[in-house]
Coordinates of C-alpha atoms in Angstrom, one line a residue:
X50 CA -29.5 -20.3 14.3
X51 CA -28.7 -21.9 10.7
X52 CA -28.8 -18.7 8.8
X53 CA -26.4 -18.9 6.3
X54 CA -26.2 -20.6 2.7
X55 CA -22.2 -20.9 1.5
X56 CA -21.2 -21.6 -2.1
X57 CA -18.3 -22.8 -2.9
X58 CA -16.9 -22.4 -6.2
X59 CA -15.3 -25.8 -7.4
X60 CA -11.9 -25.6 -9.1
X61 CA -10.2 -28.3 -7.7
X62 CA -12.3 -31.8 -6.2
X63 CA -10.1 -32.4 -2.8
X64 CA -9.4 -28.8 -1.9
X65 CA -13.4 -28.4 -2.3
X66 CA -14.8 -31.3 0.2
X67 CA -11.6 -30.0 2.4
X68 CA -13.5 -26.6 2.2
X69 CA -16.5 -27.8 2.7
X70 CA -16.1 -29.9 5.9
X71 CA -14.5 -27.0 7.4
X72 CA -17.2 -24.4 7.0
X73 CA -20.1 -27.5 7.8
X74 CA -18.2 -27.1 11.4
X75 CA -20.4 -24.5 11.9
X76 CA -23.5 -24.1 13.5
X77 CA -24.4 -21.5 11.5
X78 CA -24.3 -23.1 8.3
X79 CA -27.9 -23.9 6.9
X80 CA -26.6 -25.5 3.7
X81 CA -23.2 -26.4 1.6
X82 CA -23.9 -25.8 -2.5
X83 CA -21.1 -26.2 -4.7
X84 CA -20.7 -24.2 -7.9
X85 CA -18.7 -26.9 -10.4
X86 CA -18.2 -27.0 -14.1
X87 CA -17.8 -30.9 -13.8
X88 CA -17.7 -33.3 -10.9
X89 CA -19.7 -33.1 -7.5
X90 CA -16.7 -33.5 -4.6
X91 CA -18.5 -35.9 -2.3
X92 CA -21.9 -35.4 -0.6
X93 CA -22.5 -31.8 -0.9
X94 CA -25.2 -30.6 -3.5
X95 CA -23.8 -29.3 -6.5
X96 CA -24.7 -26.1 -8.6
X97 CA -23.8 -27.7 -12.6
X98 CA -22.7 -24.1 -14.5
X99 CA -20.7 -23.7 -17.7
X100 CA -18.1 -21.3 -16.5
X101 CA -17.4 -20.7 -13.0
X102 CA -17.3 -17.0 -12.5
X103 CA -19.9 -16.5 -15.8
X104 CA -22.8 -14.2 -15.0
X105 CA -25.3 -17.2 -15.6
X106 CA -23.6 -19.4 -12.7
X107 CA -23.9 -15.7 -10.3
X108 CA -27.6 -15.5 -10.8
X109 CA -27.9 -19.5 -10.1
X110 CA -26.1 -18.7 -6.8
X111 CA -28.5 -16.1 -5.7
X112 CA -31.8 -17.9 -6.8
X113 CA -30.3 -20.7 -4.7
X114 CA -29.4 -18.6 -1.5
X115 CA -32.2 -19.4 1.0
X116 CA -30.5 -18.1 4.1
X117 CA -30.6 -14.6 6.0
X118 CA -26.7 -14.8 4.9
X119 CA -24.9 -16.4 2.2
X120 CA -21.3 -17.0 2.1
X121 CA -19.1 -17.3 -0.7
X122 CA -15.4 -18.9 -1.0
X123 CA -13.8 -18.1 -4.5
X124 CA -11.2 -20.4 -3.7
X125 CA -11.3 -24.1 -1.9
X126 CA -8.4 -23.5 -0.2
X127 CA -9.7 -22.9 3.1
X128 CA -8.1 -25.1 5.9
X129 CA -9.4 -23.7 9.0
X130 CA -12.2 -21.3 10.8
X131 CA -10.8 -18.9 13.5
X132 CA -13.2 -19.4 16.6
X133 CA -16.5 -18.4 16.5
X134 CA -16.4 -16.3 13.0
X135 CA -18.5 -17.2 11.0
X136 CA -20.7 -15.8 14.3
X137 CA -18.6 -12.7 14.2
X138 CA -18.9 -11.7 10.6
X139 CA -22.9 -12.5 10.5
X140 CA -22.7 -10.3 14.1
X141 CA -20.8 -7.9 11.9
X142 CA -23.4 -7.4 9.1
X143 CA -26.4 -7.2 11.3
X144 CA -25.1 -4.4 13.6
X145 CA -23.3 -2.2 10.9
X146 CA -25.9 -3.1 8.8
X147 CA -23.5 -3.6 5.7
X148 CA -24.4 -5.4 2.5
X149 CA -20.3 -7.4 2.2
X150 CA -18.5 -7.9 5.4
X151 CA -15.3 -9.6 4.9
X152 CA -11.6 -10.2 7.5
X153 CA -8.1 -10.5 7.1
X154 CA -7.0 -14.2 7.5
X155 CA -3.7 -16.3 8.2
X156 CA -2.3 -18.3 5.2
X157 CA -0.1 -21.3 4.9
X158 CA 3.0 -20.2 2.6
X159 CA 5.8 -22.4 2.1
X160 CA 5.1 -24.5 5.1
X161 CA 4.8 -21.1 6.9
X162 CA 2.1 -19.5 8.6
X163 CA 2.0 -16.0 8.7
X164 CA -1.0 -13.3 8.8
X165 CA -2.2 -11.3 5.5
X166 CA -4.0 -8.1 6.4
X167 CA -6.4 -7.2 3.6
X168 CA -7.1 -3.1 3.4
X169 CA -10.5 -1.5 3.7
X170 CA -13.0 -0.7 0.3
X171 CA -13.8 2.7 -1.0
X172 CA -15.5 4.2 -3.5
X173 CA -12.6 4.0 -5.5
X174 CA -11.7 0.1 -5.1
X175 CA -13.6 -0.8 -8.6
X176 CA -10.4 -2.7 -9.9
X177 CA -11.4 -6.3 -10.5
X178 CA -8.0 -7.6 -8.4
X179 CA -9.4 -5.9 -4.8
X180 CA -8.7 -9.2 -2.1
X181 CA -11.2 -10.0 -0.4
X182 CA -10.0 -13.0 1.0
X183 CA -11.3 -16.0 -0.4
X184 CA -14.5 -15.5 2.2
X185 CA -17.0 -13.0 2.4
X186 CA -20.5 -12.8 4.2
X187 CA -23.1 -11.3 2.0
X188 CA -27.1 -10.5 3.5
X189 CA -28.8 -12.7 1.0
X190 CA -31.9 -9.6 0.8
X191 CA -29.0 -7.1 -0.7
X192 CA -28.1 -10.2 -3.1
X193 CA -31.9 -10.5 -3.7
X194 CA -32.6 -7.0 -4.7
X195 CA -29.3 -6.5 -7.5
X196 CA -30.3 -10.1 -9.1
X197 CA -31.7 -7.8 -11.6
X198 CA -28.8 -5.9 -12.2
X199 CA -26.6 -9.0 -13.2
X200 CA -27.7 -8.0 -16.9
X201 CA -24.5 -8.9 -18.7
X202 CA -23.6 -12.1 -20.6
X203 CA -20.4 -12.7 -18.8
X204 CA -18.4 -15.6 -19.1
X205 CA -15.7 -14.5 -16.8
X206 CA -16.7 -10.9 -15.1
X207 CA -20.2 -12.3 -14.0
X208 CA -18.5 -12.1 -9.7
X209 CA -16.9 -9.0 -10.6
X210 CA -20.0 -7.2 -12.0
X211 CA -22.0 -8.9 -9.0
X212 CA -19.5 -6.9 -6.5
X213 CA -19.7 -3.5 -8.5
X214 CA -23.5 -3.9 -8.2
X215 CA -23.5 -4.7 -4.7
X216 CA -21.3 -1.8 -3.7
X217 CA -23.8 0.8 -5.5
X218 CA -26.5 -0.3 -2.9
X219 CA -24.5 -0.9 0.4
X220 CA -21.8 -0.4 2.1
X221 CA -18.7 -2.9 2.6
X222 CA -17.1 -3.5 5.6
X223 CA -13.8 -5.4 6.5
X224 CA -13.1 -7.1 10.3
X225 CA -9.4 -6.1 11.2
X226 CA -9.5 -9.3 12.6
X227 CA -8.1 -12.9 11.1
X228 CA -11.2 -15.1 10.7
X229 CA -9.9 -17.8 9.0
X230 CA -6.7 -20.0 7.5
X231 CA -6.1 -21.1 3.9
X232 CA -2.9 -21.8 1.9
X233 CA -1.4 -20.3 -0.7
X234 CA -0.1 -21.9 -3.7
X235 CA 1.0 -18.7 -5.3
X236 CA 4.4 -18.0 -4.1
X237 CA 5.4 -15.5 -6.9
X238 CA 6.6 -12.4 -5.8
X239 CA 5.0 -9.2 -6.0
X240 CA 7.4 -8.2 -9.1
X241 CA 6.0 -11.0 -11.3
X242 CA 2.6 -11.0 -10.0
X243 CA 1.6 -7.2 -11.2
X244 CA 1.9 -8.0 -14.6
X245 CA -1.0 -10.6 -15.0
X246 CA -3.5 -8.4 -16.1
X247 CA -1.6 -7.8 -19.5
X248 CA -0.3 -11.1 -20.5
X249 CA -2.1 -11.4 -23.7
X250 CA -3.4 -15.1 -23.0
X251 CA -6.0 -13.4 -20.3
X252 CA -7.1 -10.5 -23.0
X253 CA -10.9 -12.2 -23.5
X254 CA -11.4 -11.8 -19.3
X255 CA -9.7 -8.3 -19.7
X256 CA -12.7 -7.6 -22.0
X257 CA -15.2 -8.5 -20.0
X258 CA -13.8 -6.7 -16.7
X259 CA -13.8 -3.7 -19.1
X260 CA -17.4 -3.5 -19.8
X261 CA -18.6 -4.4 -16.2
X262 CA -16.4 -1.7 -14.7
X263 CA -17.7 0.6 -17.6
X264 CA -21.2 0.1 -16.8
X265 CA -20.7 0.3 -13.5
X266 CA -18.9 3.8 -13.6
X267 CA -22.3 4.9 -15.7
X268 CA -24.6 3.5 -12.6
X269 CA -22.9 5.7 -10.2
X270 CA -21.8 8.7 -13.1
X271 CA -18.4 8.7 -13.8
X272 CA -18.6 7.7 -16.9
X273 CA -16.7 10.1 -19.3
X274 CA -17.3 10.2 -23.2
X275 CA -14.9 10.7 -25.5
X276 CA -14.7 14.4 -25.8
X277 CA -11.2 15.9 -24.8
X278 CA -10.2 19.6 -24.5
X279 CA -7.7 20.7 -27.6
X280 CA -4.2 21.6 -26.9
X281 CA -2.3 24.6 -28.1
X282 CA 1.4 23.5 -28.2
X283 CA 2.0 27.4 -28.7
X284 CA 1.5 27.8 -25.1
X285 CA 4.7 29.2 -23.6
X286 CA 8.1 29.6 -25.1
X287 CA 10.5 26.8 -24.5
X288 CA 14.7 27.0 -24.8
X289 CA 14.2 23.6 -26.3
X290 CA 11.3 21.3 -27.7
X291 CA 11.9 18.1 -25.3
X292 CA 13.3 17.2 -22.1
X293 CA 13.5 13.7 -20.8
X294 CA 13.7 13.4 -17.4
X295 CA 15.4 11.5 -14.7
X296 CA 15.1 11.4 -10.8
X297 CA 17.6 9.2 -9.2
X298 CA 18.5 8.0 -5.8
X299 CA 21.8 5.7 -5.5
X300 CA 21.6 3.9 -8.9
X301 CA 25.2 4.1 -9.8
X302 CA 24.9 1.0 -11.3
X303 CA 22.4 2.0 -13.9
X304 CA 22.6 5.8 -14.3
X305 CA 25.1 5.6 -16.8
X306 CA 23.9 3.4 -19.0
X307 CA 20.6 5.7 -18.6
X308 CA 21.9 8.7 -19.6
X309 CA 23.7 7.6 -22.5
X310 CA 20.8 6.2 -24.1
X311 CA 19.4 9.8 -23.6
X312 CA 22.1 11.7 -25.0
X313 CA 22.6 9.1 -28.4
X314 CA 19.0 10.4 -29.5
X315 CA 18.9 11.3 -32.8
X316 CA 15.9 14.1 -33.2
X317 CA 14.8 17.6 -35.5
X318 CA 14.5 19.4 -32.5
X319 CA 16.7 20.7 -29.2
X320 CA 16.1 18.6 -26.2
X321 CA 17.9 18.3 -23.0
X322 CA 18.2 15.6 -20.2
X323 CA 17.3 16.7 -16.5
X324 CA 18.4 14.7 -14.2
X325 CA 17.3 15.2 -10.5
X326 CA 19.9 13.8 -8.4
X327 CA 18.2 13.7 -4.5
X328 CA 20.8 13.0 -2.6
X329 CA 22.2 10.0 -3.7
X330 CA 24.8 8.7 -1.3
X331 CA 26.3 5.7 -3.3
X332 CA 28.8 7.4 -6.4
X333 CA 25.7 8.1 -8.5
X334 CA 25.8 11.9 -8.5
X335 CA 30.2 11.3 -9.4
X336 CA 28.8 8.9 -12.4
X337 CA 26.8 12.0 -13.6
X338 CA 29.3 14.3 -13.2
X339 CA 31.2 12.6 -15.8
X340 CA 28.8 13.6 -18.4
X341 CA 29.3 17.1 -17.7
X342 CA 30.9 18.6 -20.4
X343 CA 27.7 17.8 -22.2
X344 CA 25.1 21.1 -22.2
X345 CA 22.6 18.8 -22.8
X346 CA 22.6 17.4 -19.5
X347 CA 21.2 19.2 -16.6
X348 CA 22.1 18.3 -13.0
X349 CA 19.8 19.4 -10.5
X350 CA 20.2 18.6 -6.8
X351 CA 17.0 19.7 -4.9
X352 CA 17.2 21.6 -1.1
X353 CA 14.5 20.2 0.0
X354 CA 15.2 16.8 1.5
X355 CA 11.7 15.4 1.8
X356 CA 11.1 14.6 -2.0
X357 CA 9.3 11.2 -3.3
X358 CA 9.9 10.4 -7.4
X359 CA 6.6 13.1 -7.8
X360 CA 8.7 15.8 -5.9
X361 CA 11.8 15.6 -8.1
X362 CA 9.7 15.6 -11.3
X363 CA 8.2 18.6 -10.1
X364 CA 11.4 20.0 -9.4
X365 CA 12.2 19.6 -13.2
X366 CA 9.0 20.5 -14.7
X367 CA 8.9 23.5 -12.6
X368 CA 12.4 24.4 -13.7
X369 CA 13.1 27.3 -16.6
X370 CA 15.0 24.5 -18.2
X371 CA 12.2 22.2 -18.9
X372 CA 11.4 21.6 -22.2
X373 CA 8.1 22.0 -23.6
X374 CA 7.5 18.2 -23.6
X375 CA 8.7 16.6 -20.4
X376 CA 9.2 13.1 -21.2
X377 CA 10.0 10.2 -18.2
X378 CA 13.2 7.8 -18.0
X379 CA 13.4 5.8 -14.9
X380 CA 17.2 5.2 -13.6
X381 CA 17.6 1.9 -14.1
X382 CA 16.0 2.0 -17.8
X383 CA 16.7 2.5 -21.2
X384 CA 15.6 4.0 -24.5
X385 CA 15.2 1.2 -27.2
X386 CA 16.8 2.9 -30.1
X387 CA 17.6 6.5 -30.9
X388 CA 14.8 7.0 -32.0
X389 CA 12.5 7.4 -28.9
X390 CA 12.8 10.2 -28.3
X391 CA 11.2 11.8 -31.8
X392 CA 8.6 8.9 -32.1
X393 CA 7.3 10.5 -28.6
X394 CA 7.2 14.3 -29.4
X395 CA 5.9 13.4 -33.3
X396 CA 3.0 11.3 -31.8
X397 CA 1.9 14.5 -29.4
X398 CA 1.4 17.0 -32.3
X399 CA -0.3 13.6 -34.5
X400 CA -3.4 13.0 -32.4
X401 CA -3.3 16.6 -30.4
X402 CA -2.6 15.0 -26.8
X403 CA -1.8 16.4 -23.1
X404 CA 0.2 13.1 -22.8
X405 CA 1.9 10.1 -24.5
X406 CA 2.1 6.2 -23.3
X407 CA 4.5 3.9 -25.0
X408 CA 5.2 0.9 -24.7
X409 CA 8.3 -1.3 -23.5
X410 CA 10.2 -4.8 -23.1
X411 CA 10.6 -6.1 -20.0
X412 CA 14.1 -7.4 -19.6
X413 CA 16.9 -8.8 -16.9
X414 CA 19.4 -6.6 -15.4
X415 CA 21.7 -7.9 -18.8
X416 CA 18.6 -6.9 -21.2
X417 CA 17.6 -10.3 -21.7
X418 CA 14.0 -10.3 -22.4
X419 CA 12.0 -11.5 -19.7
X420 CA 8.2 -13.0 -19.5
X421 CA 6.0 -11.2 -20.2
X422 CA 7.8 -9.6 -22.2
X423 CA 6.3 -6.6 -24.4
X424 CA 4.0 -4.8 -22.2
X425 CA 2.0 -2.7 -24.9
X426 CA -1.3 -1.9 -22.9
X427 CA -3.5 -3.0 -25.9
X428 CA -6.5 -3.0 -23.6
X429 CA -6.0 1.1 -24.0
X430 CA -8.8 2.5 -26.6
X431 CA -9.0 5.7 -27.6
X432 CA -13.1 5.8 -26.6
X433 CA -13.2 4.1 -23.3
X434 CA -9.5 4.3 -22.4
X435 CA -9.7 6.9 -20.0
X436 CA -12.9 4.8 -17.9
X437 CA -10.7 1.4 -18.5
X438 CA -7.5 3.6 -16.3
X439 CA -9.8 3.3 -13.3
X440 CA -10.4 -0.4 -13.4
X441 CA -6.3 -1.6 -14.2
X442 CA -3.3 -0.2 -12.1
X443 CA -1.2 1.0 -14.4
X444 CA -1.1 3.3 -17.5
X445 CA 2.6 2.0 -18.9
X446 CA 5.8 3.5 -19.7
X447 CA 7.2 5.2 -20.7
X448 CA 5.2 8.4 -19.9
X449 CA 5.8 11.5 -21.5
X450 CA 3.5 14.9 -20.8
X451 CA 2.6 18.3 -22.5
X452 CA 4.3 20.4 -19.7
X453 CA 2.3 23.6 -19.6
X454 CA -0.8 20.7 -18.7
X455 CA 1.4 19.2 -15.8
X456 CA 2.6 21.9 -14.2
X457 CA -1.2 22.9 -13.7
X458 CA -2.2 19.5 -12.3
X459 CA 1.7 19.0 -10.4
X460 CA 2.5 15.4 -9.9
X461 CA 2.0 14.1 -6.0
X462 CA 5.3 14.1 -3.7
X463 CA 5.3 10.2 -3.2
X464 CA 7.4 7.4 -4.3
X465 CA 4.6 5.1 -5.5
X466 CA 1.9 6.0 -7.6
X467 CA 2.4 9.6 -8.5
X468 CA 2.7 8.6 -12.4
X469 CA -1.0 7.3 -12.2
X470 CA -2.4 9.7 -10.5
X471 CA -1.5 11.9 -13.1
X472 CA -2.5 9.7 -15.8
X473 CA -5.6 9.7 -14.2
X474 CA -6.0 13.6 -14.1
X475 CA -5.0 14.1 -17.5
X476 CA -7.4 11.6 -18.6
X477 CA -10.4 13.5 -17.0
X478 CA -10.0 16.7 -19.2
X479 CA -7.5 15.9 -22.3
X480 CA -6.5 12.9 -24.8
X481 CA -3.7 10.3 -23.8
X482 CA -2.2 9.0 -27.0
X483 CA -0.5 5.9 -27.4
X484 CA 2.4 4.1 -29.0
X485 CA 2.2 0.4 -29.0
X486 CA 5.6 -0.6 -30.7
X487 CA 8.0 -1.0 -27.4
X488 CA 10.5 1.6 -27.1
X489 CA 11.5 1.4 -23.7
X490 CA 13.5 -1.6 -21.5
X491 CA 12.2 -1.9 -18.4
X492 CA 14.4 -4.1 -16.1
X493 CA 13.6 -5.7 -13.6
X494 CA 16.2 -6.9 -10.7
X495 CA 16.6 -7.2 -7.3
X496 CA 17.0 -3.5 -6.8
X497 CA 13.4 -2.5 -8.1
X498 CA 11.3 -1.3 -5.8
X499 CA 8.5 -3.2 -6.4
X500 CA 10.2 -6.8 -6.7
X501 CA 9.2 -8.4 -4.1
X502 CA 7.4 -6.3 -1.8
X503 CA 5.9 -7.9 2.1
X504 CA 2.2 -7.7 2.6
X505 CA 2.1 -4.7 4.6
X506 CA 3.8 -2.7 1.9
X507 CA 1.8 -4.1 -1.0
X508 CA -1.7 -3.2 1.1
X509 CA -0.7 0.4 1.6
X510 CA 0.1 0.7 -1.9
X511 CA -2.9 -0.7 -3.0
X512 CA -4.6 1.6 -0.6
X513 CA -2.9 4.7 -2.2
X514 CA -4.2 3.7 -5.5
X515 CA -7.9 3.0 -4.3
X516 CA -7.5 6.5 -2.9
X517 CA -6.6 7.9 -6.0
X518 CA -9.4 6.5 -7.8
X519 CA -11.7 7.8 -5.1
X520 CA -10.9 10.8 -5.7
X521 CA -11.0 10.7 -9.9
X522 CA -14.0 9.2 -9.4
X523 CA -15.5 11.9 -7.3
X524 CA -14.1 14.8 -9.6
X525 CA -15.6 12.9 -12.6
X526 CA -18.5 13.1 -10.8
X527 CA -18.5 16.6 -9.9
X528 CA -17.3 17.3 -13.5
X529 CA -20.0 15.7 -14.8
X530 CA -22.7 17.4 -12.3
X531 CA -21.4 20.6 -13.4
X532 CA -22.3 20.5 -17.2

């Protein structure tokens, strides 16, 4: 009954022998092999490798895999096995017959132990953050037969290019079930968390995670060139050239300061601000009524009563006072100079794009810059930018859009989301620009959204966003089948 070969990748000595006298507590367990850069953490055999997670150390790990499973723990903080499951996930694999099975699992949390649900793979999970766990059971034959596929010279992406490989062949499956225990050292909240991917000391592993998700959306072609449809800015007539855009619900301590920094905007052309008030219960709609004597400013309060962020911009967009670039402002943001505005619209008719991307500061609630500070979205090339958007989970800010294009494609009535999905759909036919100077504050503060979200709510986001690149991904492909 030994069938199964576990790795464990070494980045810290005690947590590793921890991890590996928990999983030898099974009888399933054939052999222990650690995968170190340095030491070997007490009697278990060691794999020696010059980067942890570097192609080279991935293909050492499968030669050395001599069981009908193999297990693999990313982390060595695994305290406990939940009865019998390293039986259940081998049981698993062999009836469903998938290539990956993997489990939700409890974790230890500032002396707390609560459960952390992890949320099912699709075709459209290719971003390199997708939890697993720190566990997952793999049938050593499906490892076998990619070995040849782990082609690239990784240092960092050689795991995550072992994965994308893995999920062209078989199918993944996650246990609903909590297999196992492990703490948690990370106790940063979601709000500070999402921003990893862009601090600028983790550019050289964004690199890598580029090219392996690149070649990866070739293998299962989805892969889209550079060519972008032209766009004729002639399309329509407009009352005016711009209209930035606001939806708000209760933000009466922000909206002001909002719209003023839309209404000091110096520009050569008539704009407007449309501000989509739904519902707002809390004085905000009496803060925007001050600014009425302003023509500028247009207050729209929907019927409906079922709108999400995408429902009130389609509310604007759709609206014969939407200007013929429809440019985003959240409530509780600002415009960096007076300038925004015409360094948006200018940038549009420069490089003949369906949509433009700035860039922004973040900042405290008092505009205090805050880490990490400029968020420019440098990892954004005008080549592969479009195949990158699939792989990260976010496009930036702020977001401004051609609006003949949008109100073709319409933006999804949800709350979360709804700008990259767009984004995304854009992307498939037409040219995003960019502008990487920031000219946008983006605070963040306890009344964000996203500032410190619970499990639950993180996984179904997460889910949303996988299901949005499922279905990119499957209208690239049809796209592509087409021509």
């Amino acid at each position: 009954m030994n069938n199964i070969s576990a790795f464990v990748f070494n980045t810290n000595d005690e947590a590793t022998k921890n991890t590996c006298k928990v999983l030898s507590t099974s009888k399933l367990i054939n052999n222990i092999k650690v995968i170190t850069t340095g030491s070997q953490p007490g009697k278990y055999k060691s794999i020696q490798v010059k980067k942890l997670f570097a192609s080279e150390s991935i293909k050492k790990l499968i030669e050395n895999s001599e069981s009908e499973f193999t297990i693999i723990v990313t982390k060595p903080n695994l305290q406990k096995l939940g009865q019998l499951a390293l039986e259940r996930l081998a049981g698993v694999a062999k009836d469903s017959n998938a290539g990956l099975v993997y489990s939700n699992y409890y974790e230890f949390k500032t002396n707390k132990l609560s459960k952390h649900p992890v949320i099912d793979y699709q075709l459209g999970s290719v971003r390199d953050d997708f939890n697993f766990g720190i566990m997952v059971l793999i049938k050593t034959d499906a490892l076998k037969s990619i070995a040849n596929e782990i082609t690239g010279n990784y240092t960092y992406a050689g795991l995550y290019e072992m994965r994308l490989a893995l999920s062209r062949k078989y199918s993944f499956l996650r246990i609903p079930e909590f297999q196992y225990t492990i703490s948690e050292f990370d106790t940063r909240k979601s709000g500070e968390k999402q921003f990893d991917y862009v601090d600028p000391k983790n550019r050289e592993v964004q690199i890598e995670m580029e090219s392996a998700c690149t070649e990866h959306l070739k293998g299962i072609k989805a892969y889209l060139k550079p060519e972008f449809v032209n766009v004729d800015f002639k399309e329509n007539d407009f009352e005016v050239e711009a209209s930035v855009i606001i939806p708000v619900y209760n933000r009466v301590k922000t909206i002001g300061e909002a719209i003023r920094s839309v209404l000091k905007q110096k520009t050569n052309f008539k704009f407007n601000l449309i501000i989509v008030d739904n519902h707002s219960s809390d004085g905000t709609t009496g803060v925007i009524k001050n600014f009425s004597d302003d023509e500028r400013l247009v207050h729209l309060i929907p019927e409906r009563r079922d709108l999400g962020i995408g429902g009130c911009w389609n509310e604007a967009v759709h609206s014969n006072k939407c200007g013929r670039f429809a440019v985003q402002l959240d409530s509780d943001d600002l415009y960096n100079s007076e300038n925004t505005l015409q360094k948006i619209v200018n940038k549009f008719y420069e490089e003949n794009s369906a949509m433009v991307i700035g860039s922004y500061q973040m900042t405290n609630f008092d505009l205090e810059e805050i880490p990490p500070g400029i968020i420019d979205h440098k990892e954004w090339t005008p080549d592969n930018g479009r195949n990158n958007a699939l792989r990260i989970n976010g496009l930036g800010a702020p977001r401004a859009f051609y609006s003949p294009v949008l109100r073709k494609i319409n933006i999804p009535n949800v709350n979360y989301g709804e700008d990259y999905a767009v984004g995304l759909t854009i992307s498939r036919n037409y040219k995003i620009a960019r502008i990487y100077e920031p000219v946008y504050r983006c605070r963040r503060w306890e009344g964000n959204s996203d500032a410190a979200l619970s499990v639950e709510k993180m996984n179904e986001n997460n889910f949303y966003k996988d299901r949005i690149r499922t279905i990119e991904i499957l209208a690239r492909q049809n796209k592509l089948n087409a021509e």
